[in-house]
Coordinates of C-alpha atoms and ligand atoms in Angstrom, one line a residue:
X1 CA 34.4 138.7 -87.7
X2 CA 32.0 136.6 -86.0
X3 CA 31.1 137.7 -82.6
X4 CA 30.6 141.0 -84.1
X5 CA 27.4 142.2 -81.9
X6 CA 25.6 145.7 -81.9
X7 CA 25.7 146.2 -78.5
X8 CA 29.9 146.9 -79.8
X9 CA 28.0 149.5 -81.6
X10 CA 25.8 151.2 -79.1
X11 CA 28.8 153.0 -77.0
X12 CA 29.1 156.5 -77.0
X13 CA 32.6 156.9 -77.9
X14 CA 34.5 154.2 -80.5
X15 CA 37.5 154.1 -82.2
X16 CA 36.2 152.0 -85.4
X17 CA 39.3 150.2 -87.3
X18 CA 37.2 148.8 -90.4
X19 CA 38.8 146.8 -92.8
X20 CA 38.1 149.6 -95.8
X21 CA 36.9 153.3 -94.7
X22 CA 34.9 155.3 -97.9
X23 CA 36.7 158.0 -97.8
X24 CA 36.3 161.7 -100.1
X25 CA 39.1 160.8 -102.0
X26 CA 38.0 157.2 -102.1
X27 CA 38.0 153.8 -100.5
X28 CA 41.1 153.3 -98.0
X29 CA 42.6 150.7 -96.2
X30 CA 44.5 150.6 -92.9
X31 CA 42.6 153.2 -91.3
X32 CA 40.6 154.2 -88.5
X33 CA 38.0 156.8 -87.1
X34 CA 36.6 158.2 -84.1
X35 CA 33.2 159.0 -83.1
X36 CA 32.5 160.9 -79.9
X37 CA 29.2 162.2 -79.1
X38 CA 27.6 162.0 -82.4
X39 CA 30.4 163.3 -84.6
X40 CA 33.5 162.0 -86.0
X41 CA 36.5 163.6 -84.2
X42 CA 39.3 161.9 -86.0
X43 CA 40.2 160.0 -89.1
X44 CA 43.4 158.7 -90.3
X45 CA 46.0 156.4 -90.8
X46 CA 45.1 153.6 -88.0
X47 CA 48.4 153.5 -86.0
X48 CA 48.1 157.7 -85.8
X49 CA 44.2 157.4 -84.7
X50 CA 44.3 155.2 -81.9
X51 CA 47.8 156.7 -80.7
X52 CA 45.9 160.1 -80.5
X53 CA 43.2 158.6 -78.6
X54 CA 44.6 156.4 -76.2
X55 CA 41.2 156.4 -74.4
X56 CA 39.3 154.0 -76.5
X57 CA 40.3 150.1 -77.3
X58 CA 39.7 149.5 -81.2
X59 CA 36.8 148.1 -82.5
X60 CA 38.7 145.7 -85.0
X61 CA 36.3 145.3 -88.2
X62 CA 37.6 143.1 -90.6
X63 CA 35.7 142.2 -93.8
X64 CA 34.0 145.3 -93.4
X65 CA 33.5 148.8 -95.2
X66 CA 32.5 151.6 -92.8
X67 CA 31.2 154.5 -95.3
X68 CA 29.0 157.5 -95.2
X69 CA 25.4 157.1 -95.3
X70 CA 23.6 157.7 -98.5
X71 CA 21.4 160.9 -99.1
X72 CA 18.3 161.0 -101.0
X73 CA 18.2 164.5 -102.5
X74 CA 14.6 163.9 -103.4
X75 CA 11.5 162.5 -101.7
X76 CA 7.9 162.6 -100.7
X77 CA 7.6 160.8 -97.4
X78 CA 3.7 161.1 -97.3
X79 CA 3.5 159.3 -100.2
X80 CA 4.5 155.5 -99.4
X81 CA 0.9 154.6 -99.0
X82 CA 0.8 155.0 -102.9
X83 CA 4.5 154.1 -103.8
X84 CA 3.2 151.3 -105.8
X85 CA -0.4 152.7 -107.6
X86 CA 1.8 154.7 -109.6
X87 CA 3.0 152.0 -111.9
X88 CA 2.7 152.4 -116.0
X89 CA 1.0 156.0 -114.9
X90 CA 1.3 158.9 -117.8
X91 CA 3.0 161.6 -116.4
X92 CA 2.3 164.4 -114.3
X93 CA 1.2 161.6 -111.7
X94 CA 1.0 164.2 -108.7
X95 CA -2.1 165.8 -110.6
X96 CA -4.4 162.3 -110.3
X97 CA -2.7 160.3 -107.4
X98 CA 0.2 162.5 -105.2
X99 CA -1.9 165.3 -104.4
X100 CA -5.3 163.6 -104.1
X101 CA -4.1 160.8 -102.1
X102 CA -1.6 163.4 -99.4
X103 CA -5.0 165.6 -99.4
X104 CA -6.5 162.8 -97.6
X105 CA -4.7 161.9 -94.8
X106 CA -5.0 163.1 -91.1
X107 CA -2.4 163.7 -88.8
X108 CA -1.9 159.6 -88.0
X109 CA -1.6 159.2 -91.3
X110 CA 0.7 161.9 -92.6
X111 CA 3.3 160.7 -89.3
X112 CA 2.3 156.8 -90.5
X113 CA 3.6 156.7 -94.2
X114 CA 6.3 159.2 -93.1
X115 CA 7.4 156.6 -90.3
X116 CA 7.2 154.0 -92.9
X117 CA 9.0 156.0 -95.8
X118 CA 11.7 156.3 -92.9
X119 CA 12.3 153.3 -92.3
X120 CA 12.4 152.1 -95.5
X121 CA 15.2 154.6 -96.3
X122 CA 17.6 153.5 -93.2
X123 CA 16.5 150.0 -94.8
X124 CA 18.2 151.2 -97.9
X125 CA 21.3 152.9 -96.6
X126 CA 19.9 156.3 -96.3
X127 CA 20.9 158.0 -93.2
X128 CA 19.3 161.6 -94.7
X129 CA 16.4 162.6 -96.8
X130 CA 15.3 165.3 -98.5
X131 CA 11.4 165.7 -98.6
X132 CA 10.1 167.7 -100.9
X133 CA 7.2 169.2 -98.9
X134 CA 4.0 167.0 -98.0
X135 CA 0.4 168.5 -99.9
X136 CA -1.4 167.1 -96.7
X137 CA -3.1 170.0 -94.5
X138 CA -1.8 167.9 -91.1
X139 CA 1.0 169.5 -89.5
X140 CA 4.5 169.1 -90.9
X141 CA 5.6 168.6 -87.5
X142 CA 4.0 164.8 -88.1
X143 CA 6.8 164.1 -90.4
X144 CA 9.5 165.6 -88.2
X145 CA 8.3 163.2 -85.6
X146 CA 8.3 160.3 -87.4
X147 CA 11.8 160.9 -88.9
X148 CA 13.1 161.7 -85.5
X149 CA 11.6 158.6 -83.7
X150 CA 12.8 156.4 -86.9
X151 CA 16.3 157.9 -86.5
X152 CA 16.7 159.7 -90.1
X153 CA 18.1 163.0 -90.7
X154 CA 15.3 165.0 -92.7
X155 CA 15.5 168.3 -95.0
X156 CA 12.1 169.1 -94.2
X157 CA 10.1 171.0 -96.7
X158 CA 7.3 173.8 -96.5
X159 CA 5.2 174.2 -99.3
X160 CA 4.4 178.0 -100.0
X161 CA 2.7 177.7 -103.4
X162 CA -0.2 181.1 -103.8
X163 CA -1.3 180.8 -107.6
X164 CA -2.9 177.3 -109.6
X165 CA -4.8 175.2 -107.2
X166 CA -3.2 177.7 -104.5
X167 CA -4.8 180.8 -105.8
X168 CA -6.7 183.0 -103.4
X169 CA -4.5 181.6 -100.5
X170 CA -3.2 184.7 -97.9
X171 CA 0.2 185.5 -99.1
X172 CA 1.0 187.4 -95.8
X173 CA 0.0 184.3 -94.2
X174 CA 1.9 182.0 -96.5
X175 CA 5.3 184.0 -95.7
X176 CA 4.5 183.9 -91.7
X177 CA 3.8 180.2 -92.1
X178 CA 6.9 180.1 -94.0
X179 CA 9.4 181.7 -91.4
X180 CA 7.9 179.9 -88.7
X181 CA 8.6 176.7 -90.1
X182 CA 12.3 178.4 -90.6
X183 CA 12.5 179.1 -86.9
X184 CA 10.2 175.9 -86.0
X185 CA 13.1 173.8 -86.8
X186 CA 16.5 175.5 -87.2
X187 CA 18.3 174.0 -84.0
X188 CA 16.2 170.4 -84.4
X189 CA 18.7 168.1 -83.9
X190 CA 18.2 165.5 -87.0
X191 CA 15.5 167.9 -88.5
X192 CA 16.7 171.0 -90.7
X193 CA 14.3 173.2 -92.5
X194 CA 13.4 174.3 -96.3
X195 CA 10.9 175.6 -98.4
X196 CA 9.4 174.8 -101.2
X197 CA 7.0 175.3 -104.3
X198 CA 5.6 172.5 -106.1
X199 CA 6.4 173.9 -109.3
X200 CA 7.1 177.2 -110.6
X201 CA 3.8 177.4 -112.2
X202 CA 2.0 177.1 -109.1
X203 CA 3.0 180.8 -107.5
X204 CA 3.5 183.8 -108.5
X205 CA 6.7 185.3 -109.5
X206 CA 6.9 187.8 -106.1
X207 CA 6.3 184.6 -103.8
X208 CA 8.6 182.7 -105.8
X209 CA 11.4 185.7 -105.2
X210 CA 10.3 186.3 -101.9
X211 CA 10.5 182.2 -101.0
X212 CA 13.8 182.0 -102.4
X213 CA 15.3 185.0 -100.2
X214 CA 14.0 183.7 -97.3
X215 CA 15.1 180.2 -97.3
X216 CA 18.6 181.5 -98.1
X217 CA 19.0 184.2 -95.7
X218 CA 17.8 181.2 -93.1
X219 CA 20.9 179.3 -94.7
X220 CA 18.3 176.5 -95.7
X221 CA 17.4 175.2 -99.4
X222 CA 14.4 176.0 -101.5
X223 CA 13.2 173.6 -103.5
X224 CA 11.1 173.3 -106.8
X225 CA 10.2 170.2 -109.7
X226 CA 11.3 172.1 -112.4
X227 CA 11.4 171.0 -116.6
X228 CA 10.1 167.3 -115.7
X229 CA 7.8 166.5 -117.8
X230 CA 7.5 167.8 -121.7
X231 CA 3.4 169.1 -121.0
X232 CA 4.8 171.4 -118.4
X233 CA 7.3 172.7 -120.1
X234 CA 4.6 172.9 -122.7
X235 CA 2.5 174.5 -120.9
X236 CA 4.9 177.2 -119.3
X237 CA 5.9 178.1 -122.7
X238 CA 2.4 178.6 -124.2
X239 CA 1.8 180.6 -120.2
X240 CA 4.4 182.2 -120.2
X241 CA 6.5 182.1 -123.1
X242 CA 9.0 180.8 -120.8
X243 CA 10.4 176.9 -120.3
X244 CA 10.0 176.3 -116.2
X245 CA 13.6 176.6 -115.2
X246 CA 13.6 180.1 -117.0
X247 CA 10.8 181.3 -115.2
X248 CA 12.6 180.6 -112.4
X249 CA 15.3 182.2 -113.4
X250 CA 13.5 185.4 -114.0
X251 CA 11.9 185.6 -111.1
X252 CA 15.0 185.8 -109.6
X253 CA 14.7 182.7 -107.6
X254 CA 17.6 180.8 -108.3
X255 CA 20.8 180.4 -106.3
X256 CA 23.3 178.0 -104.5
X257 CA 20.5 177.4 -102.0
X258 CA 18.0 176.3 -104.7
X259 CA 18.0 172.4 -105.0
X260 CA 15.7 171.6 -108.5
X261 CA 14.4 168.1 -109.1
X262 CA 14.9 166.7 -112.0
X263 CA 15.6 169.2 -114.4
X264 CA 15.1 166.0 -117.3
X265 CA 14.6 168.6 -119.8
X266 CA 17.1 170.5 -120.1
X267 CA 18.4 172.8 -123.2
X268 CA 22.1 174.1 -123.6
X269 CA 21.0 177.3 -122.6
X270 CA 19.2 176.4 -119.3
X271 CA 22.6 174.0 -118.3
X272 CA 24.4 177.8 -118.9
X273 CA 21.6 178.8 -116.3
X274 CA 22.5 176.6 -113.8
X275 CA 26.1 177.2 -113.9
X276 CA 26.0 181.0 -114.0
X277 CA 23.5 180.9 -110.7
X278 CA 25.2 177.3 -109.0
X279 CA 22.0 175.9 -108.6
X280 CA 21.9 172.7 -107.4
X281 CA 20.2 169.4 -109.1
X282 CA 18.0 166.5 -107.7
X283 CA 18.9 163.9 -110.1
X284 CA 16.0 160.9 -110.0
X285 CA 17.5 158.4 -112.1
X286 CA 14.3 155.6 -111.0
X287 CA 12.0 158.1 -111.3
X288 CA 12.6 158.9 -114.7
X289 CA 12.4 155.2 -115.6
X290 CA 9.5 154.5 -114.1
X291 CA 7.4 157.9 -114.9
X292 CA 9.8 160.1 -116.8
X293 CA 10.0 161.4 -120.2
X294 CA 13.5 161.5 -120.4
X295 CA 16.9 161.4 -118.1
X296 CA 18.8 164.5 -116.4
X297 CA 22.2 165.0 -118.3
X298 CA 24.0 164.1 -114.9
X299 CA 27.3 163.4 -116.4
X300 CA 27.3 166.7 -118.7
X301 CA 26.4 168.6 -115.6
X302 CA 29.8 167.0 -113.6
X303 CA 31.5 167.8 -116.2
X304 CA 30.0 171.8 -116.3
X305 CA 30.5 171.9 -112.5
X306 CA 26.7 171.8 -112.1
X307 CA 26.2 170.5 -108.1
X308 CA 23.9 167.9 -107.9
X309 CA 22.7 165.1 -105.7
X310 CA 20.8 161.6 -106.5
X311 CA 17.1 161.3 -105.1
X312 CA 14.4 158.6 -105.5
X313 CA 11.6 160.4 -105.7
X314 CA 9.9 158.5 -103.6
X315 CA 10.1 155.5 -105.9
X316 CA 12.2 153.3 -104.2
X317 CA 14.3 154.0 -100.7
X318 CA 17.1 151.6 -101.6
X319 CA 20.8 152.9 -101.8
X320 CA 22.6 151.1 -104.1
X321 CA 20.2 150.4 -106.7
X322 CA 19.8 154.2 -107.0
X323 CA 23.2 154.7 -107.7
X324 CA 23.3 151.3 -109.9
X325 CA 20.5 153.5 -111.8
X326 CA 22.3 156.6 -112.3
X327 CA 25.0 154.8 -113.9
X328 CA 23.0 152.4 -116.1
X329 CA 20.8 155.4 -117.1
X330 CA 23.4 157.6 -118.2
X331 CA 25.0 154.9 -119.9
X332 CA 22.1 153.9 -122.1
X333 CA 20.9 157.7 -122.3
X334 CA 24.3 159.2 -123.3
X335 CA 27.4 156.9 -122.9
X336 CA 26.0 154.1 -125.7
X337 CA 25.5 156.1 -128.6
X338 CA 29.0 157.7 -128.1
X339 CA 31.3 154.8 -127.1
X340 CA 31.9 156.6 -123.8
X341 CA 32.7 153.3 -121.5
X342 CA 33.3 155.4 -118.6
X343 CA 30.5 157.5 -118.2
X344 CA 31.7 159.2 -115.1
X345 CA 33.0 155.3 -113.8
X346 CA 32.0 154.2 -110.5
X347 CA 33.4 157.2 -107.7
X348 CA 31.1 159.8 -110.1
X349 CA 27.9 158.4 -108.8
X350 CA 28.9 157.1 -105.3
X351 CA 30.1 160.9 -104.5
X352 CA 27.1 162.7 -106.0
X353 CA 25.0 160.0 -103.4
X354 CA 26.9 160.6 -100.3
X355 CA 29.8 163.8 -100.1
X356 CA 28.7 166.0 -103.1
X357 CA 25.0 165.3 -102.2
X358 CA 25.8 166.9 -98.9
X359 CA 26.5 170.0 -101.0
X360 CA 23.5 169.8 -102.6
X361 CA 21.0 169.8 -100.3
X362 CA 22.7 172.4 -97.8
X363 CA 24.5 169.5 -95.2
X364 CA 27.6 170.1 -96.4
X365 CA 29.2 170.8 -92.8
X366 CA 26.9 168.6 -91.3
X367 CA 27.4 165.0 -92.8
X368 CA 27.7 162.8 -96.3
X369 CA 31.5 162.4 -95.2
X370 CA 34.1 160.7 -93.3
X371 CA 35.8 164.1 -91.9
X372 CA 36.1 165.6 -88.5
X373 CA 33.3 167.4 -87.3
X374 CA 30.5 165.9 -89.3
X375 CA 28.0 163.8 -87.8
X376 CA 28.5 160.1 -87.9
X377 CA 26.0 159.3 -90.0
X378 CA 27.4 156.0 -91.1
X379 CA 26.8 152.3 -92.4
X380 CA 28.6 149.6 -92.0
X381 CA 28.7 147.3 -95.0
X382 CA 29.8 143.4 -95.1
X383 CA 32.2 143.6 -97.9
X384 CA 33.5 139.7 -97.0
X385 CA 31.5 138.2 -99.3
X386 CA 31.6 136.9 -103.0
X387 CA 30.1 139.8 -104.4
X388 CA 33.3 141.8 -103.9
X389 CA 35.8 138.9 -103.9
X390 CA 38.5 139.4 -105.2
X391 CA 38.0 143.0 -105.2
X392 CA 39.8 145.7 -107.2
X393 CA 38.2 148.6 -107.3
X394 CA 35.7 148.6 -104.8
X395 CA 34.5 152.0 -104.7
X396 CA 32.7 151.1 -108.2
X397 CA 32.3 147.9 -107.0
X398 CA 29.5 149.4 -104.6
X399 CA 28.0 150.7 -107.1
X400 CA 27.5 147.3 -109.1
X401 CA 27.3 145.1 -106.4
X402 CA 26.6 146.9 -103.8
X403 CA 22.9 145.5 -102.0
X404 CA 21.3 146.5 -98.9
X405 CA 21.7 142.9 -97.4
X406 CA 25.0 143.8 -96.9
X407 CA 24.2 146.5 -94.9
X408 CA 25.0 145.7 -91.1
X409 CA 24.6 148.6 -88.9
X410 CA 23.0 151.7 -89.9
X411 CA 24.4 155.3 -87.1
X412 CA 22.6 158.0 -87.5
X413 CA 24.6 160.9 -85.5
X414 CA 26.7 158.4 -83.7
X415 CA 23.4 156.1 -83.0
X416 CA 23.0 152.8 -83.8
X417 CA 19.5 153.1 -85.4
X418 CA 19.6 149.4 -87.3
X419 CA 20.9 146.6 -87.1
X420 CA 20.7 144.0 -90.0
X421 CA 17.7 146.1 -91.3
X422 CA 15.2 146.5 -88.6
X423 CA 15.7 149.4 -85.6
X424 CA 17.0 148.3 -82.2
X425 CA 14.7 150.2 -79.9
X426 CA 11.5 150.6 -81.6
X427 CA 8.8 148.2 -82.8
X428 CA 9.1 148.4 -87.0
X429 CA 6.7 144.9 -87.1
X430 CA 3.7 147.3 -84.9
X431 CA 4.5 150.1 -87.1
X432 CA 4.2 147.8 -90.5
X433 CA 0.7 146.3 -88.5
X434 CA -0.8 149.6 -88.2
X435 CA 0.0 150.8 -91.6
X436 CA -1.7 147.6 -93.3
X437 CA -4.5 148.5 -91.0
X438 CA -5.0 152.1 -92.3
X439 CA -3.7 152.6 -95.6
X440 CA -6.3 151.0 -97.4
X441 CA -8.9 153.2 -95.6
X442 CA -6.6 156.2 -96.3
X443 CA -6.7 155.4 -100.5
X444 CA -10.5 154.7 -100.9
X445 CA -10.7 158.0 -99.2
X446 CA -8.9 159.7 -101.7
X447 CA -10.2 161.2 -105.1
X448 CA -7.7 159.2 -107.0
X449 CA -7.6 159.2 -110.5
X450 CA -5.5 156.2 -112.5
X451 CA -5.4 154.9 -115.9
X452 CA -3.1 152.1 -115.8
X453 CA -4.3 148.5 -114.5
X454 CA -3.3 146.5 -111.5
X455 CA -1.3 143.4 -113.0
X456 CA -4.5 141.0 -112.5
X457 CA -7.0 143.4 -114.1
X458 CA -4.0 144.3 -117.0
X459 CA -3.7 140.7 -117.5
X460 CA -7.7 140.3 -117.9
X461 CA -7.2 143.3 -120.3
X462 CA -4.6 141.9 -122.2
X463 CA -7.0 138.7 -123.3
X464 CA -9.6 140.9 -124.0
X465 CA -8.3 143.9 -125.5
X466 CA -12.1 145.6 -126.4
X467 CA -12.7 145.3 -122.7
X468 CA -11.4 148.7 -121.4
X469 CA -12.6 148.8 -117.7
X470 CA -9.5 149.3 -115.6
Ligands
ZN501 ZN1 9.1 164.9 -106.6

C-alpha cells in the first residue's frame, strides 16, 4: 500500500483488514478486526467482520501484519540516564550505579528519563511496561505522567522495602504509603498499580507477607529480583540459611500475583516452588548477557507450566531483539548441548512477549491480545519486505527477522501514539534536547561507583596494562 497515511489511523472507530493478523493461536490470513473506543470489539474471518459492522468502510492493509504490542515484564524507567554506564560492570550493578544514580534525581528528572525510557519502548514495539519501582525519593506520580503523556501502558511499582539500607524506616507508614499508591492509581486509565521490594533481603519477613497480601487483595502484582546473582543467593544462604526465592516462599509471599525477575538461579526444588504457588517469572534474556551470571531455564519452565513473561531490564527497549534473545539464549544455554533444534521454536517466545506476558504481569483481561474486549494496544508491522519474502512461517519469522524499522504505527488503547517511530502529537526532538541538557548534570551528581572503563579509557588500558586508572 502506498498512500497508506496515519491520519487513516487516527479515527476512533476502524475496521482494520491487514494482510496477516497475530493472532493467540497464531498468525492468520484473511481476517479483520474492529476497534471502537479503545478496545477491540470484533475479530474474525474478514467477510463475517465487516458484515457485522456494516458502519465502518475497511481499512484494506496489504503487506502488512497487524499484532499485539509487546510487553516488557521488567524495567526500571528512571534509569535510562545510565542505560549505558553499566557496560562490562560485575554484578549486583544496582548497589554502585542503579540506586546511587535514581537517589539523585529530582522530580524533572525522575519524569525526564521516564519520558525517555517511554519512548524508547513504543520505539521498540512495546505498547506496556512493567517498572519495577523507581529508588528516587520524587513522586512516583512523575513516572505515571511521563508514561501517560508518552502514550505507554505502565505496571507502576511502589517500593516498600523496611530492613538493609531501608532499616529504621516507619512500617505503618510504609503500608499507608503502600495502599495509597493502590488506590492512587486503580482506575488510571493506561496506569495500573503494584508493589514492590527490591529484593527479599531488603525487608523483613512480616512486610514481605503483609506486601504481598495487599497487592493481591488490590488484584495488582508484587514484584521482587529474586536468585539473580550467585553473591546474593550467597549471601541469603549464609543470612539466612535460605536461597532468596525460599525466603520468599516462607514468608508466605508468593502467589499468582507475584511476578519475580529473573529467577537465573534456579534449583529443581525452587522450579517445584514456583509451580506449587503459580508464581510468575520476569525472564531478562539481555540482561543476563550483559550483567548476568547465568540464564532463567525459560523453556523448562513452559514446559512445567511456570507463567512467565520476557522483560529487558532496562537494557534495551527494543521488541524483537528481546525475543531474538530469548531464543538464542536458551539455545546456547540448554538447546546446544542437548541437540534440542526446537527449543520452544518461534510461537514459544513471541507468546511469552505479548499474550502469555499479559498473564504475567496481571493484564490478562486488559491487553497482549487480539480478542474482544481488550484494549487495542497494537502495532502495525511492514511485513512486504525481503526480510520475510517468501515467507513460511512467519510467526517465527518475527522472531528472527523481526526489526523495529518495520514497525509502522504504534495504538496504544485505540491511539495512534507513533508513527514510523517518533509520536504524532508531542515533541520527542524537545524531549531528547532537554535530556542531553540535564542528564550529565544528573550523573556527576550521583555517588556512582564503576569499575569497568569507558571504551577510550579501556582502550588506553589495554596498551598499558600496569596503568589501572579507570
Ligand atoms: Zn531489575
Amino acid at each position: 500500500m502506498t498512500d497508506l497515511r496515519p491520519e487513516l489511523l487516527s479515527a476512533a472507530d476502524l475496521l482494520l483488514a491487514p494482510e496477516r493478523v497475530l493472532l493467540e493461536a497464531g498468525s492468520a490470513a484473511d481476517h479483520a478486526l474492529v476497534i471502537r473506543d479503545g478496545l477491540i470489539t470484533d475479530v474474525g474471518p474478514r467477510d463475517a467482520v465487516a458484515a457485522r459492522n456494516p458502519d465502518l468502510a475497511a481499512l484494506d492493509l496489504p503487506g502488512h501484519l497487524v499484532m499485539p504490542g509487546f510487553i516488557d515484564a521488567h524495567h526500571h524507567l528512571t534509569q535510562s540516564f545510565g542505560k549505558a554506564l553499566a557496560f562490562g560492570e560485575p554484578s549486583e550493578i544496582f548497589r554502585r550505579i542503579w540506586v546511587p544514580l535514581e537517589g539523585a534525581l529530582d522530580a524533572e528528572g525522575v519524569y525526564l528519563s521516564s519520558k525517555l525510557a517511554a519512548l524508547e519502548s513504543l520505539r521498540g514495539g512495546f505498547t506496556t511496561v512493567v517498572d519495577a519501582g523507581t529508588r528516587s525519593e520524587a513522586d512516583v506520580a512523575a513516572v505515571a505522567r511521563a508514561t501517560r503523556e508518552a502514550g505507554l501502558r505502565c505496571v507502576l511499582g511502589f517500593i516498600c522495602n523496611d530492613a538493609g539500607p531501608a532499616a529504621g524506616r516507619d512500617k505503618a507508614a510504609i503500608l499507608r504509603a503502600a495502599e495509597q499508591h493502590l488506590a492512587r492509581f486503580r482506575d488510571d486509565g493506561l496506569t495500573h498499580p503494584s508493589l514492590a521490594i527490591s529484593i527479599p533481603e531488603v525487608a523483613t519477613d512480616a512486610m514481605l507477607h503483609r506486601v504481598s497480601r495487599l497487592a493481591a487483595e488490590a488484584g495488582a502484582i508484587f514484584q521482587a529480583h529474586v536468585n539473580e546473582h550467585l553473591v546474593a543467593v550467597e549471601r541469603s544462604l549464609v543470612e539466612r540459611g535460605l536461597r532468596p526465592l525460599e525466603h520468599l516462599a516462607a514468608a508466605d509471599a508468593l502467589g499468582p500475583h507475584v511476578l519475580i525477575a529473573h529467577s537465573t538461579l534456579v534449583t529443581p526444588a525452587e522450579l517445584t516452588l514456583l509451580v506449587r504457588t503459580d508464581t510468575a517469572v520476569a525472564y531478562n534474556p539481555v540482561a543476563s548477557t550483559w550483567k548476568g551470571n547465568a540464564v532463567a531455564p525459560a523453556e523448562m519452565m513452559a514446559e512445567l507450566g511456570i507463567r512467565f513473561a520476557i522483560g529487558t531490564d532496562g537494557t534495551r527497549s527494543d521488541a524483537f531483539r528481546m525475543i531474538e534473545a530469548a531464543e538464542t539464549l536458551q539455545r546456547i544455554a540448554f538447546g546446544l548441548g542437548v541437540g534440542d533444534f526446537s527449543t520452544g521454536a518461534g510461537w514459544t517466545w513471541l507468546d511469552h512477549a505479548t499474550c502469555r506476558a499479559a498473564d504475567a504481569v496481571g493484564l490478562k483481561d486488559v491487553t497482549g491480545a487480539i480478542v474482544p474486549g481488550r484494549a487495542a494496544d497494537l502495532l502495525l508491522v511492514d511485513i512486504s519486505g525481503p526480510e520475510f519474502t517468501p515467507s513460511w512461517d512467519l510467526d517465527w519469522e518475527l522472531v528472527r527477522y523481526g526489526n523495529r524499522d518495520q514497525i509502522v504505527a504504534v495504538l496504544v488503547a485505540g491511539r495512534l501514539r507513533l508513527w514510523r517511530g517518533w509520536p504524532t502529537d508531542w515533541d520527542a526532538c524537545a524531549l531528547i534536547e532537554r535530556v542531553r541538557a540535564v542528564a550529565a548534570g544528573a550523573v556527576a551528581r550521583a555517588p556512582i561507583k564503576r569499575i569497568h572503563a569507558l571504551s577510550r579509557d579501556h582502550r588506553k588500558h589495554r596498551q598499558d596494562p600496569t596503568d589501572r586508572r579507570l
